[in-house]
Coordinates of C-alpha atoms and ligand atoms in Angstrom, one line a residue:
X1 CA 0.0 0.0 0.0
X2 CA 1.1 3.5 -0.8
X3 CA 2.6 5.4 2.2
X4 CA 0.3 8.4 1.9
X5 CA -3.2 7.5 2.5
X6 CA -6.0 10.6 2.2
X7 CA -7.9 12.2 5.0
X8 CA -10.4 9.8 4.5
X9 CA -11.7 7.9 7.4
X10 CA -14.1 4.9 7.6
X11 CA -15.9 4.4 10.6
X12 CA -18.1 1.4 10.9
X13 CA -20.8 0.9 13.9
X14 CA -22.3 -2.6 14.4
X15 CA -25.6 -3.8 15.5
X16 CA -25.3 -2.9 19.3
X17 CA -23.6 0.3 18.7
X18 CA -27.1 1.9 16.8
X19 CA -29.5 -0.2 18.6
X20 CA -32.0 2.4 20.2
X21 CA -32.6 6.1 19.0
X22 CA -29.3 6.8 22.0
X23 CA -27.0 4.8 20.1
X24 CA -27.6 6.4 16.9
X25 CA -27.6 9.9 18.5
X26 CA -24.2 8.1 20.4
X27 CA -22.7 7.2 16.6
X28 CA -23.6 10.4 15.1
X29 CA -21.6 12.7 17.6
X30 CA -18.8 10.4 17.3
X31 CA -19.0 10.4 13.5
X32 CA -19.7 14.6 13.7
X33 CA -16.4 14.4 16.0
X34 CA -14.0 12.8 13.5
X35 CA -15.4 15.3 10.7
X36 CA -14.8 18.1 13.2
X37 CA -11.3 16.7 13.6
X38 CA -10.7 17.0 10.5
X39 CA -11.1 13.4 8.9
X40 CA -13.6 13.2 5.8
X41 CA -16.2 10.4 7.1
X42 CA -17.8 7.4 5.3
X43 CA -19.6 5.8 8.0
X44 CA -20.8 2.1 7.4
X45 CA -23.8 1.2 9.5
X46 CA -25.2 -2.5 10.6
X47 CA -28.6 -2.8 11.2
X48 CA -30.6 -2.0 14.5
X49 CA -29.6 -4.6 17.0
X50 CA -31.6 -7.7 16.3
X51 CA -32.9 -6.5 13.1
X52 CA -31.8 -9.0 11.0
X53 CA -32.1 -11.4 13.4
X54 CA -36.0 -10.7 13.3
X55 CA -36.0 -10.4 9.9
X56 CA -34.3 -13.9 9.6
X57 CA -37.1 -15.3 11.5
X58 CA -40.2 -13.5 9.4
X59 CA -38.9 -15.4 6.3
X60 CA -38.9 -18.6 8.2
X61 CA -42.4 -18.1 9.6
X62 CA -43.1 -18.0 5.5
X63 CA -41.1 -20.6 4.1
X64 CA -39.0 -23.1 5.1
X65 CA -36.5 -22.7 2.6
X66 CA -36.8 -18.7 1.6
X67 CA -36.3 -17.9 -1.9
X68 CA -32.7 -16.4 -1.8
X69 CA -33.4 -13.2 -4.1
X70 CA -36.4 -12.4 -1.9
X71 CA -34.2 -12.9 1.6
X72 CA -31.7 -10.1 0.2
X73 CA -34.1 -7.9 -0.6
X74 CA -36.0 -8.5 3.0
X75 CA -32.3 -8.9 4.9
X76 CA -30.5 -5.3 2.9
X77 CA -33.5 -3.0 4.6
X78 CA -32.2 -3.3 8.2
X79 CA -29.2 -1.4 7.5
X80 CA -30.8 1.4 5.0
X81 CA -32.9 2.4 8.2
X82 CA -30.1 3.0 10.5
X83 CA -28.6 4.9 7.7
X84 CA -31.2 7.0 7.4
X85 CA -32.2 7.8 10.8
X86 CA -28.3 8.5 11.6
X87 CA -28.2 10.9 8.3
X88 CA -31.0 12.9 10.3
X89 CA -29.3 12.8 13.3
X90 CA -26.2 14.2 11.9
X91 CA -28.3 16.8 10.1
X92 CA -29.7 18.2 13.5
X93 CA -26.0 18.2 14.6
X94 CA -25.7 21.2 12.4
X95 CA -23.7 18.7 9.5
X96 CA -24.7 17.6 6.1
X97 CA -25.1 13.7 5.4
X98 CA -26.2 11.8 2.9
X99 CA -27.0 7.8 3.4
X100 CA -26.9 5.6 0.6
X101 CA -27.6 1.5 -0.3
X102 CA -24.9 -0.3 -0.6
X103 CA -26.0 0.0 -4.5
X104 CA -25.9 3.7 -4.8
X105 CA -22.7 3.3 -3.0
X106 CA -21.3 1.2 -5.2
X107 CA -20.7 -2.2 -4.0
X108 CA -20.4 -4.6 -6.9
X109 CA -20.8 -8.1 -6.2
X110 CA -20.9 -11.5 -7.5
X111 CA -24.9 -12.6 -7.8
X112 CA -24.5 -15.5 -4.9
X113 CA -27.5 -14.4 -3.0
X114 CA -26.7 -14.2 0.8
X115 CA -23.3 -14.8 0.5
X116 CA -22.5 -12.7 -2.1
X117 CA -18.4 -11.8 -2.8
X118 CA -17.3 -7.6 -3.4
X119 CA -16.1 -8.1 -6.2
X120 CA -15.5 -4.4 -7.0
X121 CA -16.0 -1.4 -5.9
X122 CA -17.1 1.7 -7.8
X123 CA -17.1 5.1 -5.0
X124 CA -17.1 7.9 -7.5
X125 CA -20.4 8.9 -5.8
X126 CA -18.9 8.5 -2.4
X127 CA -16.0 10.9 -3.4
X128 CA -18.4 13.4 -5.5
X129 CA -20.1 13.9 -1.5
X130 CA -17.2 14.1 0.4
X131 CA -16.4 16.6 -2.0
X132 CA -20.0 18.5 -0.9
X133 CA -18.5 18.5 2.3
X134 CA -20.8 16.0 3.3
X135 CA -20.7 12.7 5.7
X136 CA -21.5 10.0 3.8
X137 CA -23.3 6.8 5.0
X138 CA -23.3 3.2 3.7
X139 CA -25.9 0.3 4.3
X140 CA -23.8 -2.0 5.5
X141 CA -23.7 -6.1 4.4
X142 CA -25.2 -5.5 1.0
X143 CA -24.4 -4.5 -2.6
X144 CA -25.7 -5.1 -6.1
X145 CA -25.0 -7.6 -8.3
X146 CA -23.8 -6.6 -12.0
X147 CA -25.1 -9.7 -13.6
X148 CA -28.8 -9.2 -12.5
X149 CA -28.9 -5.9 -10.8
X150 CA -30.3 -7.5 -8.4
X151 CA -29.9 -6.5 -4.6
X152 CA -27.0 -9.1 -2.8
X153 CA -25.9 -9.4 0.7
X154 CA -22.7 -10.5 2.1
X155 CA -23.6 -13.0 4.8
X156 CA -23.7 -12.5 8.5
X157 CA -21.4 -9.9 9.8
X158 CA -20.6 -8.3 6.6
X159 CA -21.1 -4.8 7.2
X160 CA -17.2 -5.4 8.9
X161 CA -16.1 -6.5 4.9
X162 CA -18.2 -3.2 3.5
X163 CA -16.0 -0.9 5.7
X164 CA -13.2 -2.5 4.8
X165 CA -13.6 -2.7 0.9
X166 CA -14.6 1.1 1.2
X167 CA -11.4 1.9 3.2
X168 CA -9.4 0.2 0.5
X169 CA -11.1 1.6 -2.3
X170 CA -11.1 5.3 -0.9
X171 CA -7.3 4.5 0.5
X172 CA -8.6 5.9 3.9
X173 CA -5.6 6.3 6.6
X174 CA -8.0 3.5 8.8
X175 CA -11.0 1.3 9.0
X176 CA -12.4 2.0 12.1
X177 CA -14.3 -1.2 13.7
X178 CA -16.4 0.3 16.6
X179 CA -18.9 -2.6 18.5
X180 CA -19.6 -3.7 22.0
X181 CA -16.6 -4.6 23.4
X182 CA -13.8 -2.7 24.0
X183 CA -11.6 -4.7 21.3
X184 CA -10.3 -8.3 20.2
X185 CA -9.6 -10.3 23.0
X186 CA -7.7 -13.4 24.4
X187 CA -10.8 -14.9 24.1
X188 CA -14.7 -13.9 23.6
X189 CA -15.3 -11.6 26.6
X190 CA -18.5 -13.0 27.3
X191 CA -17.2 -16.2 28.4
X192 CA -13.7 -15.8 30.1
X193 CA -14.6 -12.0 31.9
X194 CA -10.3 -11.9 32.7
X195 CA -9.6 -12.3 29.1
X196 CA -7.0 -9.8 27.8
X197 CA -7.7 -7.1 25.0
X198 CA -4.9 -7.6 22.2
X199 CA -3.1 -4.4 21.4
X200 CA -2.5 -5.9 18.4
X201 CA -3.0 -8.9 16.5
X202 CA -1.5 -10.0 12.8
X203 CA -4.1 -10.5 9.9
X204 CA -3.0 -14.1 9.7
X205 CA -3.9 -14.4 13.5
X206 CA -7.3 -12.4 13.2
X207 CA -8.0 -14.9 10.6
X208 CA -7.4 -17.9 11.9
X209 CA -9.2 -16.2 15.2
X210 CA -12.4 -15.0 12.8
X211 CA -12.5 -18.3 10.9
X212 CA -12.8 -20.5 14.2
X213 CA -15.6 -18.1 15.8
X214 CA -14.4 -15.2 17.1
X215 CA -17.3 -12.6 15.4
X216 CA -16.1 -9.6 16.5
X217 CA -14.6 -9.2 12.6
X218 CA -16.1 -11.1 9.9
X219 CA -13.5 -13.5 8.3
X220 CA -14.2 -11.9 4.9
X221 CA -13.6 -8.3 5.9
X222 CA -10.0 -9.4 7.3
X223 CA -9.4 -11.1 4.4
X224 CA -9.8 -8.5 2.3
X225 CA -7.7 -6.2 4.6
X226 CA -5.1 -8.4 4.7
X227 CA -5.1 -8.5 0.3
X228 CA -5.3 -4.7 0.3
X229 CA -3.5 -3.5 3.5
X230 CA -6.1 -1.9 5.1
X231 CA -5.4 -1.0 9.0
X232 CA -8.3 -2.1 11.0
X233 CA -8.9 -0.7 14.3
X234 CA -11.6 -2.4 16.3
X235 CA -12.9 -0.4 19.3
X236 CA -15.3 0.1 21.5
X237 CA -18.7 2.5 20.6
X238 CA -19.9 3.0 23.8
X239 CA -16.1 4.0 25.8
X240 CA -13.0 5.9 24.8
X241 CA -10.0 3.5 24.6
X242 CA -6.9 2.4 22.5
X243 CA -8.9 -0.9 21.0
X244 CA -6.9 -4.0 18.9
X245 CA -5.1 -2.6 15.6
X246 CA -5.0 -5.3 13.0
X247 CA -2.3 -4.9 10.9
X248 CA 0.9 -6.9 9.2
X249 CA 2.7 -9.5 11.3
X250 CA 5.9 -7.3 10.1
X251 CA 4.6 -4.1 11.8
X252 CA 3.7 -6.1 14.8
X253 CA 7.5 -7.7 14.2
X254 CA 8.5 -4.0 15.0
X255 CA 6.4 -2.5 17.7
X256 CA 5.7 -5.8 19.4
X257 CA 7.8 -6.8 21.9
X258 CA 4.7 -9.5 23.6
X259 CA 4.8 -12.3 21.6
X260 CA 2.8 -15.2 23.1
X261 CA 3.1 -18.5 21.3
X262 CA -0.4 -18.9 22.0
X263 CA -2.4 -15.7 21.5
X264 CA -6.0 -16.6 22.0
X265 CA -8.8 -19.6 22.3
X266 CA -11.7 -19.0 20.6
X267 CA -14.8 -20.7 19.8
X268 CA -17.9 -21.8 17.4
X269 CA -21.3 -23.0 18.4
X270 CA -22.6 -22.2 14.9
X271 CA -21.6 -25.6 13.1
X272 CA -23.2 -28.6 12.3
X273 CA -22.0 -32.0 11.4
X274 CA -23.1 -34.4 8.4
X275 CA -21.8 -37.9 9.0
X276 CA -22.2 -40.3 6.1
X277 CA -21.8 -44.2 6.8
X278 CA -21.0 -46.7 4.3
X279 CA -19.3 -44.5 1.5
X280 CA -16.8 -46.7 -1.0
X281 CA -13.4 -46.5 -0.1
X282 CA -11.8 -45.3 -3.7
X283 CA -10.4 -42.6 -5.5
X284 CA -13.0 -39.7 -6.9
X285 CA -15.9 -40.8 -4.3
X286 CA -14.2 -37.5 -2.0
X287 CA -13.9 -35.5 -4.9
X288 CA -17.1 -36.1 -6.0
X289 CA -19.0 -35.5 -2.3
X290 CA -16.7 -32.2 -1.9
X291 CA -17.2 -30.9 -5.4
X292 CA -21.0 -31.2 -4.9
X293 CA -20.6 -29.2 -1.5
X294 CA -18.2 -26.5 -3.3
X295 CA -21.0 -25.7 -6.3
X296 CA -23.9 -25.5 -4.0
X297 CA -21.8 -23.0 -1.9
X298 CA -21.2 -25.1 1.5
X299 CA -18.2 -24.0 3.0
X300 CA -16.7 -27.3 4.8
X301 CA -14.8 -26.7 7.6
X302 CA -13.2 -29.8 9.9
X303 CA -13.4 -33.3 7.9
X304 CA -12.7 -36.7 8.8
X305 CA -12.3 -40.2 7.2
X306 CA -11.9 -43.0 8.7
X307 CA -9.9 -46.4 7.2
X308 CA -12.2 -49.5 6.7
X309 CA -11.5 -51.7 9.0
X310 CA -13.3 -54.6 7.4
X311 CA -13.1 -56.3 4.0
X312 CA -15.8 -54.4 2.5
X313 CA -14.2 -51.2 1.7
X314 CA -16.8 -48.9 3.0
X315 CA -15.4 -46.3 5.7
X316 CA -17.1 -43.3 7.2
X317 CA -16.8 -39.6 6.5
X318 CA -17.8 -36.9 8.8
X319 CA -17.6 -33.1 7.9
X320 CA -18.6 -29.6 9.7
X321 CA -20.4 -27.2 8.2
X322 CA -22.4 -23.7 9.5
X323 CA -25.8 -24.4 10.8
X324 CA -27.1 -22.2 8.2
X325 CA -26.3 -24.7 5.2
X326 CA -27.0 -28.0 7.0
X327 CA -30.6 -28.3 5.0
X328 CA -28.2 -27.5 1.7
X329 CA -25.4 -29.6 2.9
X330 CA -28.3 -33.0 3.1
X331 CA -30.6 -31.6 0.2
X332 CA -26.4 -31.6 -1.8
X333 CA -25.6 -35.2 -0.7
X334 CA -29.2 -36.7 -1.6
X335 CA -29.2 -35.6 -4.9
X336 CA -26.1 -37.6 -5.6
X337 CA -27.9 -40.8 -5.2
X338 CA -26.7 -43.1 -2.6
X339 CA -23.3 -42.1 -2.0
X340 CA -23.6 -43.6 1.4
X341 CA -25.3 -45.8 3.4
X342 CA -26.7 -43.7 5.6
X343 CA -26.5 -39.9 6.4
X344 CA -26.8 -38.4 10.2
X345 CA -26.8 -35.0 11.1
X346 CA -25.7 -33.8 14.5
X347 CA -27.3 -30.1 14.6
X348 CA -25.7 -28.1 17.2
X349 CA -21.8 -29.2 17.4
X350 CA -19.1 -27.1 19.3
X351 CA -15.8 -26.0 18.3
X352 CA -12.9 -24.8 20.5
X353 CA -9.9 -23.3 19.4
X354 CA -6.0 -22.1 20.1
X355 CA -4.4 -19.5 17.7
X356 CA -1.1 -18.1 17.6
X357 CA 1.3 -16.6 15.5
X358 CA 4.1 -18.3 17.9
X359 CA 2.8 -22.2 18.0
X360 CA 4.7 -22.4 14.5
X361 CA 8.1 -23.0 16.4
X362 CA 6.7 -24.8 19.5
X363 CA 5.8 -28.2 19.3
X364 CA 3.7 -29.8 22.2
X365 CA 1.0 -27.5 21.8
X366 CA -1.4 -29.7 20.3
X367 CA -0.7 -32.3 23.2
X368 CA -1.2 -29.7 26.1
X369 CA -4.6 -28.9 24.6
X370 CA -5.9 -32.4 24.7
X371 CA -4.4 -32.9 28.1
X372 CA -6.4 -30.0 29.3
X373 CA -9.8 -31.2 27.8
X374 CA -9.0 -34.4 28.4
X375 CA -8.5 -33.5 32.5
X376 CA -11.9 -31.9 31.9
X377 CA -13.6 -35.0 30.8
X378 CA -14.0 -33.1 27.6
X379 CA -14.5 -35.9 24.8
X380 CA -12.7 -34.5 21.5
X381 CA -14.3 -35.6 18.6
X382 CA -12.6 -34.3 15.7
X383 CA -9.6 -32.4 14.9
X384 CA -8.0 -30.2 12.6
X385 CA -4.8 -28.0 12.5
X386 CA -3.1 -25.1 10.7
X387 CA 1.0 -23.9 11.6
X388 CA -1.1 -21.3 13.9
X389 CA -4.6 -22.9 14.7
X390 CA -5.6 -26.2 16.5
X391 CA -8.8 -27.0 16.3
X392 CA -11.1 -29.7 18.5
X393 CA -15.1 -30.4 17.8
X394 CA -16.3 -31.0 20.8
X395 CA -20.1 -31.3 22.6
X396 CA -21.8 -27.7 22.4
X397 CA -22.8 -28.1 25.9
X398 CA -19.0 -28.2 27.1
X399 CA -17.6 -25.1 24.9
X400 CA -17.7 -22.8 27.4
X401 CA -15.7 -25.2 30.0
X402 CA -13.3 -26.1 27.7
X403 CA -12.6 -22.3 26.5
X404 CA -12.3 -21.1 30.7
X405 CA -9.8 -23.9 30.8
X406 CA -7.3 -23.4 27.6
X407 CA -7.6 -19.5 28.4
X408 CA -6.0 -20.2 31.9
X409 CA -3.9 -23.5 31.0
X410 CA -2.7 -21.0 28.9
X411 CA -2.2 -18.5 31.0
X412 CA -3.8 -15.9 28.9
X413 CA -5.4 -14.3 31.0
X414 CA -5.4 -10.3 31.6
X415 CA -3.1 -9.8 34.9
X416 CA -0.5 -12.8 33.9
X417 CA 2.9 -12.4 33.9
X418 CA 3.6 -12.4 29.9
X419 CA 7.1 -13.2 29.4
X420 CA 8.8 -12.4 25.8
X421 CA 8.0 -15.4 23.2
X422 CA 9.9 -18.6 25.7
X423 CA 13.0 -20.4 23.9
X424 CA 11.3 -23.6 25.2
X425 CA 7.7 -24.2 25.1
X426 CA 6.8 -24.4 28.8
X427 CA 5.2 -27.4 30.4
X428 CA 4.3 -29.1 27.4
X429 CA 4.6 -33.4 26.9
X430 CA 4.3 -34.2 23.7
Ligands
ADP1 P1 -21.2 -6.0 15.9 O1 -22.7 -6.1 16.0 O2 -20.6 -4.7 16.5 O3 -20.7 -6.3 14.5 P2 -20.6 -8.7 16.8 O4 -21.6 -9.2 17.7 O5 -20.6 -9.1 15.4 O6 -20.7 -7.1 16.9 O7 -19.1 -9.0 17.4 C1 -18.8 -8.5 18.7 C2 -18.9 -9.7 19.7 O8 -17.9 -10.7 19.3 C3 -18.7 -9.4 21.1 O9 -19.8 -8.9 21.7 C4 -18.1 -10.7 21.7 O10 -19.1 -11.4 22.4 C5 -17.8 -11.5 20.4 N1 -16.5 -12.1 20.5 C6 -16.2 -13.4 20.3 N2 -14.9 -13.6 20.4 C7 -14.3 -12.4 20.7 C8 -13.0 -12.0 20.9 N3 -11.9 -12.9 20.9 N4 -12.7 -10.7 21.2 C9 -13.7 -9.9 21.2 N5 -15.0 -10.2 21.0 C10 -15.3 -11.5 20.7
LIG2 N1 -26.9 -7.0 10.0 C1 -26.0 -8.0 9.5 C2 -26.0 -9.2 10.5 O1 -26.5 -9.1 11.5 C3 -24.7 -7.6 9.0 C4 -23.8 -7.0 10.1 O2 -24.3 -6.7 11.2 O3 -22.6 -6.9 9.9 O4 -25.3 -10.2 10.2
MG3 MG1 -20.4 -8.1 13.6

């Protein structure tokens, strides 16, 4: 990225943070604050608190499987009314604003209803009203697909990857994150309450850290950070405070001299898993299964196989996917006729998590974190690794447990004693 950005800032406020007519009022000063500082403002805006939450549940009470066009249009008006009502908060602050769709803002995406991909971004009307001198704001979590013109969302918690695909495309000195909590934290705040806020954190951590269930930034929205350099500084709405900057692990190489092997555990109580009995051991019967997934638009996360242990070939193969395409996921394998045996479904599956930048040159990691669940009687199911991530699928009853008791096997918690990254791992058998 170049060294000189503009004077542009984007300031994103999530669901929490415009909730009642307060939190608007709350957004707006802070938004008329940054222009008064001298910053040109884009703010990107979520919908109302539970809005699409709500809105989620009318098209259920309809249909069981909602027509995906018709959800975008239903899901992209939460955010258009925050915009608007903050654009007429702004104006009684004596400022001019101007809200706009993600359309009108110019969001281009692919045409994948409800998970649709930015897949450019056109702000000449964004920079023509900066230019007025005016505050823009941007429905967050939705755009417009070229193909169709049709209106698109970006799946749940994309207003974060609007922000950021505004920042880049304006070049704005920061994406500013602002939510609930007062940044990204050792671990989700709501479970471990001595978890410690990250000054920092690397884009590769922050992704491994959104991908396994920490929501507090969509996975997409780092993603795209990380691909176009965008700063992103995730803070609290409701106190003043320095927040998490996500950034490069070489700036962190510089300013950072903390640097825990294992930076945080987070967790996932959003996934279901599909476990299909009695598939043919051969080559292409994977490909085939996975392909189907891929085209229908099923992210797969954890997957296991096991090895036929008798003579008739036919082993087991169990795969996580987000509760939200379980019915697509089923509806996926049936229409490839028999595959299997037999299919089961297990609904509501937990996830627990360690991330860190440092677990690349520490081995024993992996064996201290089944140790720990194991001491809790926690039954690991399934597992799956990256150089900075072990993952365990574990009961969803148990996830909070286990989390409390990585966090402080750990020792990540806020008032330890953090030595410098250890030459030897500590207390590790492996
Ligand atoms: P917003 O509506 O502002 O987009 P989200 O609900 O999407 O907010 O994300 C913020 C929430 O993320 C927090 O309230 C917190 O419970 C949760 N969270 C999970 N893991 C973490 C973590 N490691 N650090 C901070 N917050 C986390
Ligand atoms: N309102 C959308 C959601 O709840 C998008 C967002 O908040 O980022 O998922
Ligand atoms: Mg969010």
């Amino acid at each position: 990225m170049s060294e000189a950005k503009s004077d542009i800032v984007v300031m994103k406020f999530g669901g929490t943070s415009v909730a009642g007519p307060e939190e608007i009022k709350r957004a707006a000063r802070r938004i008329v604050a940054a222009r008064e500082g001298g910053s040109r403002v884009v703010a990107v805006l979520s919908a109302r608190g539970k809005t699409t939450d709500e809105l989620v549940e009318q098209a259920l009470e309809i249909s069981k499987r909602p027509d995906s066009r018709e959800m975008d249009m239903l899901l992209s008006t939460g955010e258009r009314i925050s915009c608007a009502l903050c654009a007429m908060a702004i104006h009684d602050m004596g400022h001019q604003a101007i809200s706009l769709t993600g359309s009108q803002a110019g969001i281009v995406t692919d045409s994948s209803h409800t998970r649709a991909k930015i897949i450019d971004v056109r702000a000449d009307r964004i920079s023509e009203k900066l230019d007025e001198d005016r505050i823009v704001l941007v429905a967050g979590f939705q755009g417009v697909s070229t193909d169709s013109l049709d209106v698109t969302t970006l799946g749940r918690g994309g207003s974060d990857t609007t922000a950021v695909a505004l920042a880049a495309a304006l070049d704005a000195s920061v994406c500013e994150i602002y939510t609930d909590v007062s940044g990204v934290f050792s671990a989700d705040p709501r479970i471990v309450s001595d978890a410690r806020k990250l000054s920092m954190a690397s884009y590769e951590e922050m992704l491994e850290m959104s991908a396994s269930g920490a929501k507090v930034l969509q996975l997409r929205s780092v993603e795209y950070a990380r691909n176009h350099g965008v700063r992103i500084h995730c803070r609290s709405s409701f106190e003043d405070g320095p927040g998490t900057l996500v950034v490069s692990e070489e700036e962190i190489g510089k300013e950072n001299v903390e640097q825990p092997f294992v930076t945080a555990v987070t967790h996932s109580e959003g996934e279901s898993r599909v476990t299909l009995t009695g598939i043919l051991d051969e080559p292409g019967v994977a490909g085939k299964i996975f392909t189907a997934l891929a085209d229908a638009g099923v992210n797969v996360d954890v997957i296991i196989q096991n090895e036929p242990v008798g003579d008739d070939a036919l082993a087991d193969l169990s795969f996580t996917v987000d509760r939200s395409d379980l019915t697509t996921a089923t509806d996926t394998i049936a229409g490839l006729g028999g595959i299997s045996q037999g299919v089961r479904t297990d609904e509501r599956i937990g996830k627990v998590s360690i991330v860190g930048a440092g677990m690349r040159s520490h081995p024993g990691v992996a064996a201290k974190v089944f140790e720990v669940l194991g001491e809790r009687e926690i039954n690991i199911e399934m597992i799956s690794t990256s150089p900075i991530k072990i993952s365990c699928v574990i009961s969803a009853d148990r996830v909070p447990d286990a989390v409390k008791a990585l966090h402080e096997a750990f020792e990540l918690e806020a008032d330890a004693i953090r030595p410098e990254a250890p030459a030897d791992p500590p207390t590790v058998t492996s």
